[in-house]
Amino acid sequence: MTTRREVTLGMLAAAFGATLIRGARAADSAKGVNCLTIVYPAGEGLTFNADYYRDHHLKTIMKLYGATVQRFELRTVNAPKAAYAAAVNIWIGDLDAFKANNDKHGKTLQDDVPHFTNARPIIQFRQGAR
């Protein structure tokens, strides 16, 4: 039985140009995994510099957070009148260590945000089943 959440996640994947592995349901793709999703809105007057994000901000995250990040995905949208400029998924392996790194390095990342966007991101966290 397909749940509403699975349909929604599948639609989001399609909207950002992603596909789920054949036979995988959206709920299975995040089973037992902690995932932080950050979506950067697009619109008149809003900017998002994907090159800076990829070449600097992402590298800073990976350096500061190390092995606590299992996988990092950046998807950009380059379409007229798109609702979002980019979506980021951070797959977290060790949640306690990630939180400790966030307490230690969060300000560094926050201070870097004006270098790549003037938009206020939408952030969602999904804690995996333990």
C-alpha atoms as an extended CHARMM CRD file, in Angstrom:
* protein
*
       130  EXT
         1         1  MET       CA              0.0000000000        0.0000000000        0.0000000000  PROA      1               0.0000000000
         2         2  THR       CA              1.3930000000        3.3970000000       -0.9720000000  PROA      2               0.0000000000
         3         3  THR       CA              1.1950000000        6.0380000000        1.7080000000  PROA      3               0.0000000000
         4         4  ARG       CA              0.6730000000        9.7390000000        1.2190000000  PROA      4               0.0000000000
         5         5  ARG       CA              4.2470000000       10.4200000000        2.3970000000  PROA      5               0.0000000000
         6         6  GLU       CA              5.6590000000        8.0300000000       -0.2300000000  PROA      6               0.0000000000
         7         7  VAL       CA              3.7110000000        9.7440000000       -2.9970000000  PROA      7               0.0000000000
         8         8  THR       CA              4.8150000000       13.1840000000       -1.7820000000  PROA      8               0.0000000000
         9         9  LEU       CA              8.4910000000       12.1790000000       -1.5760000000  PROA      9               0.0000000000
        10        10  GLY       CA              8.3130000000       10.6000000000       -5.0130000000  PROA      10              0.0000000000
        11        11  MET       CA              6.7600000000       13.7640000000       -6.4430000000  PROA      11              0.0000000000
        12        12  LEU       CA              9.4850000000       15.8740000000       -4.8030000000  PROA      12              0.0000000000
        13        13  ALA       CA             12.1660000000       13.6330000000       -6.2660000000  PROA      13              0.0000000000
        14        14  ALA       CA             10.6480000000       14.0510000000       -9.7200000000  PROA      14              0.0000000000
        15        15  ALA       CA             10.3030000000       17.8200000000       -9.3040000000  PROA      15              0.0000000000
        16        16  PHE       CA             14.0170000000       18.1370000000       -8.5570000000  PROA      16              0.0000000000
        17        17  GLY       CA             15.0660000000       15.8730000000      -11.4090000000  PROA      17              0.0000000000
        18        18  ALA       CA             15.7910000000       12.8720000000       -9.1920000000  PROA      18              0.0000000000
        19        19  THR       CA             14.5230000000        9.3600000000       -9.5220000000  PROA      19              0.0000000000
        20        20  LEU       CA             14.1350000000        6.6800000000       -6.9280000000  PROA      20              0.0000000000
        21        21  ILE       CA             15.8500000000        3.3550000000       -7.5140000000  PROA      21              0.0000000000
        22        22  ARG       CA             13.6100000000        0.9940000000       -9.4770000000  PROA      22              0.0000000000
        23        23  GLY       CA             11.3760000000       -0.8590000000       -7.0770000000  PROA      23              0.0000000000
        24        24  ALA       CA             12.2420000000        1.3970000000       -4.1410000000  PROA      24              0.0000000000
        25        25  ARG       CA              9.5160000000        3.2990000000       -2.4400000000  PROA      25              0.0000000000
        26        26  ALA       CA             10.2330000000        6.7650000000       -1.0830000000  PROA      26              0.0000000000
        27        27  ALA       CA              9.7460000000        5.5030000000        2.4710000000  PROA      27              0.0000000000
        28        28  ASP       CA             12.3900000000        2.7950000000        1.8960000000  PROA      28              0.0000000000
        29        29  SER       CA             14.9630000000        5.3000000000        0.6390000000  PROA      29              0.0000000000
        30        30  ALA       CA             15.1780000000        6.9430000000        4.0680000000  PROA      30              0.0000000000
        31        31  LYS       CA             14.4950000000        3.9750000000        6.3150000000  PROA      31              0.0000000000
        32        32  GLY       CA             16.6170000000        4.1860000000        9.4640000000  PROA      32              0.0000000000
        33        33  VAL       CA             18.5000000000        7.2610000000        8.2490000000  PROA      33              0.0000000000
        34        34  ASN       CA             18.5430000000       10.7740000000        9.6320000000  PROA      34              0.0000000000
        35        35  CYS       CA             18.1600000000       13.3470000000        6.8880000000  PROA      35              0.0000000000
        36        36  LEU       CA             18.3300000000       17.1210000000        7.0080000000  PROA      36              0.0000000000
        37        37  THR       CA             16.6860000000       18.7450000000        3.9880000000  PROA      37              0.0000000000
        38        38  ILE       CA             17.1890000000       22.4060000000        3.1760000000  PROA      38              0.0000000000
        39        39  VAL       CA             15.2240000000       24.0380000000        0.3540000000  PROA      39              0.0000000000
        40        40  TYR       CA             16.1710000000       27.4850000000       -0.9500000000  PROA      40              0.0000000000
        41        41  PRO       CA             13.2420000000       29.4050000000       -2.4540000000  PROA      41              0.0000000000
        42        42  ALA       CA             13.4490000000       31.1500000000       -5.8090000000  PROA      42              0.0000000000
        43        43  GLY       CA             11.5870000000       34.2580000000       -6.8080000000  PROA      43              0.0000000000
        44        44  GLU       CA             11.9130000000       37.8740000000       -7.6810000000  PROA      44              0.0000000000
        45        45  GLY       CA             14.8910000000       39.4090000000       -5.9010000000  PROA      45              0.0000000000
        46        46  LEU       CA             16.0400000000       36.0850000000       -4.4280000000  PROA      46              0.0000000000
        47        47  THR       CA             19.4720000000       34.7690000000       -5.3290000000  PROA      47              0.0000000000
        48        48  PHE       CA             21.2760000000       31.4450000000       -4.9320000000  PROA      48              0.0000000000
        49        49  ASN       CA             24.8910000000       31.0090000000       -6.0690000000  PROA      49              0.0000000000
        50        50  ALA       CA             25.1850000000       27.2550000000       -6.6830000000  PROA      50              0.0000000000
        51        51  ASP       CA             28.8650000000       27.4840000000       -7.6590000000  PROA      51              0.0000000000
        52        52  TYR       CA             29.7930000000       29.1330000000       -4.3570000000  PROA      52              0.0000000000
        53        53  TYR       CA             27.6280000000       26.6690000000       -2.4490000000  PROA      53              0.0000000000
        54        54  ARG       CA             29.2510000000       23.6780000000       -4.1610000000  PROA      54              0.0000000000
        55        55  ASP       CA             32.8380000000       24.9640000000       -4.1960000000  PROA      55              0.0000000000
        56        56  HSD       CA             32.9730000000       26.5680000000       -0.7530000000  PROA      56              0.0000000000
        57        57  HSD       CA             30.0130000000       25.9910000000        1.5690000000  PROA      57              0.0000000000
        58        58  LEU       CA             29.6570000000       22.2720000000        0.8500000000  PROA      58              0.0000000000
        59        59  LYS       CA             33.4070000000       21.7190000000        1.2800000000  PROA      59              0.0000000000
        60        60  THR       CA             33.2910000000       23.5980000000        4.5780000000  PROA      60              0.0000000000
        61        61  ILE       CA             30.4470000000       21.3890000000        5.8080000000  PROA      61              0.0000000000
        62        62  MET       CA             32.2970000000       18.2290000000        4.8200000000  PROA      62              0.0000000000
        63        63  LYS       CA             35.5070000000       19.4280000000        6.4970000000  PROA      63              0.0000000000
        64        64  LEU       CA             33.8170000000       20.4830000000        9.7550000000  PROA      64              0.0000000000
        65        65  TYR       CA             31.3300000000       17.6160000000       10.0370000000  PROA      65              0.0000000000
        66        66  GLY       CA             33.5050000000       14.8450000000        8.6200000000  PROA      66              0.0000000000
        67        67  ALA       CA             32.2680000000       11.2770000000        8.9270000000  PROA      67              0.0000000000
        68        68  THR       CA             29.0000000000       12.3490000000       10.5990000000  PROA      68              0.0000000000
        69        69  VAL       CA             27.7260000000       13.1210000000        7.0700000000  PROA      69              0.0000000000
        70        70  GLN       CA             27.1370000000        9.9050000000        5.1150000000  PROA      70              0.0000000000
        71        71  ARG       CA             25.9980000000       11.5680000000        1.9190000000  PROA      71              0.0000000000
        72        72  PHE       CA             25.3670000000       15.0490000000        0.6490000000  PROA      72              0.0000000000
        73        73  GLU       CA             23.1120000000       15.9520000000       -2.2620000000  PROA      73              0.0000000000
        74        74  LEU       CA             22.7570000000       19.3410000000       -3.9120000000  PROA      74              0.0000000000
        75        75  ARG       CA             20.1230000000       19.7490000000       -6.5980000000  PROA      75              0.0000000000
        76        76  THR       CA             19.6520000000       23.0300000000       -8.3790000000  PROA      76              0.0000000000
        77        77  VAL       CA             16.6720000000       24.1070000000      -10.4330000000  PROA      77              0.0000000000
        78        78  ASN       CA             17.2710000000       26.1980000000      -13.5130000000  PROA      78              0.0000000000
        79        79  ALA       CA             13.7900000000       26.8400000000      -14.8110000000  PROA      79              0.0000000000
        80        80  PRO       CA             11.7770000000       30.0100000000      -15.2660000000  PROA      80              0.0000000000
        81        81  LYS       CA              9.2970000000       30.6570000000      -12.4850000000  PROA      81              0.0000000000
        82        82  ALA       CA             10.5930000000       27.7310000000      -10.3890000000  PROA      82              0.0000000000
        83        83  ALA       CA              9.4550000000       27.8130000000       -6.7740000000  PROA      83              0.0000000000
        84        84  TYR       CA             12.8760000000       26.7170000000       -5.5250000000  PROA      84              0.0000000000
        85        85  ALA       CA             16.4390000000       27.4790000000       -6.5730000000  PROA      85              0.0000000000
        86        86  ALA       CA             17.9960000000       24.4740000000       -4.8270000000  PROA      86              0.0000000000
        87        87  ALA       CA             17.4180000000       21.5630000000       -2.4950000000  PROA      87              0.0000000000
        88        88  VAL       CA             20.0480000000       20.0290000000       -0.2360000000  PROA      88              0.0000000000
        89        89  ASN       CA             19.8740000000       16.6680000000        1.5200000000  PROA      89              0.0000000000
        90        90  ILE       CA             22.3800000000       15.8690000000        4.2390000000  PROA      90              0.0000000000
        91        91  TRP       CA             22.2810000000       12.2000000000        5.2510000000  PROA      91              0.0000000000
        92        92  ILE       CA             23.5150000000       11.9480000000        8.8370000000  PROA      92              0.0000000000
        93        93  GLY       CA             25.2180000000        8.7750000000       10.0560000000  PROA      93              0.0000000000
        94        94  ASP       CA             25.9100000000        9.6690000000       13.6900000000  PROA      94              0.0000000000
        95        95  LEU       CA             23.2320000000       12.0490000000       14.9420000000  PROA      95              0.0000000000
        96        96  ASP       CA             24.8500000000       12.7590000000       18.3240000000  PROA      96              0.0000000000
        97        97  ALA       CA             28.2090000000       13.5890000000       16.7220000000  PROA      97              0.0000000000
        98        98  PHE       CA             26.4510000000       15.6980000000       14.0760000000  PROA      98              0.0000000000
        99        99  LYS       CA             24.6520000000       17.6810000000       16.7980000000  PROA      99              0.0000000000
       100       100  ALA       CA             27.9520000000       18.1840000000       18.6500000000  PROA      100             0.0000000000
       101       101  ASN       CA             29.5630000000       19.4520000000       15.4250000000  PROA      101             0.0000000000
       102       102  ASN       CA             26.5830000000       21.7130000000       14.8350000000  PROA      102             0.0000000000
       103       103  ASP       CA             26.9610000000       23.2230000000       18.3120000000  PROA      103             0.0000000000
       104       104  LYS       CA             30.6530000000       23.7650000000       17.6110000000  PROA      104             0.0000000000
       105       105  HSD       CA             30.5400000000       24.9240000000       13.9640000000  PROA      105             0.0000000000
       106       106  GLY       CA             26.9770000000       26.1030000000       13.3210000000  PROA      106             0.0000000000
       107       107  LYS       CA             27.8550000000       29.7980000000       13.5570000000  PROA      107             0.0000000000
       108       108  THR       CA             30.6210000000       29.3940000000       10.9550000000  PROA      108             0.0000000000
       109       109  LEU       CA             28.0920000000       27.9970000000        8.4970000000  PROA      109             0.0000000000
       110       110  GLN       CA             25.4500000000       30.6060000000        9.3390000000  PROA      110             0.0000000000
       111       111  ASP       CA             27.9790000000       33.3980000000        8.7620000000  PROA      111             0.0000000000
       112       112  ASP       CA             28.6930000000       31.9770000000        5.2900000000  PROA      112             0.0000000000
       113       113  VAL       CA             25.0460000000       31.9480000000        4.1230000000  PROA      113             0.0000000000
       114       114  PRO       CA             24.9910000000       35.5770000000        2.8210000000  PROA      114             0.0000000000
       115       115  HSD       CA             27.8040000000       34.6190000000        0.4230000000  PROA      115             0.0000000000
       116       116  PHE       CA             25.5160000000       32.3240000000       -1.5820000000  PROA      116             0.0000000000
       117       117  THR       CA             21.8940000000       33.3830000000       -0.9640000000  PROA      117             0.0000000000
       118       118  ASN       CA             19.6440000000       36.1300000000        0.2960000000  PROA      118             0.0000000000
       119       119  ALA       CA             16.6960000000       33.7260000000        0.5900000000  PROA      119             0.0000000000
       120       120  ARG       CA             15.3820000000       32.3030000000        3.8370000000  PROA      120             0.0000000000
       121       121  PRO       CA             15.6300000000       28.5190000000        3.5040000000  PROA      121             0.0000000000
       122       122  ILE       CA             13.0110000000       25.9920000000        4.4970000000  PROA      122             0.0000000000
       123       123  ILE       CA             14.5080000000       23.2920000000        6.7090000000  PROA      123             0.0000000000
       124       124  GLN       CA             13.0780000000       19.8760000000        7.4890000000  PROA      124             0.0000000000
       125       125  PHE       CA             14.5680000000       17.0720000000        9.5720000000  PROA      125             0.0000000000
       126       126  ARG       CA             13.6170000000       13.4240000000        9.4450000000  PROA      126             0.0000000000
       127       127  GLN       CA             14.9320000000       11.2080000000       12.1870000000  PROA      127             0.0000000000
       128       128  GLY       CA             15.2650000000        7.6140000000       11.0730000000  PROA      128             0.0000000000
       129       129  ALA       CA             13.7670000000        4.7230000000       12.9440000000  PROA      129             0.0000000000
       130       130  ARG       CA             16.1160000000        3.2070000000       15.4610000000  PROA      130             0.0000000000
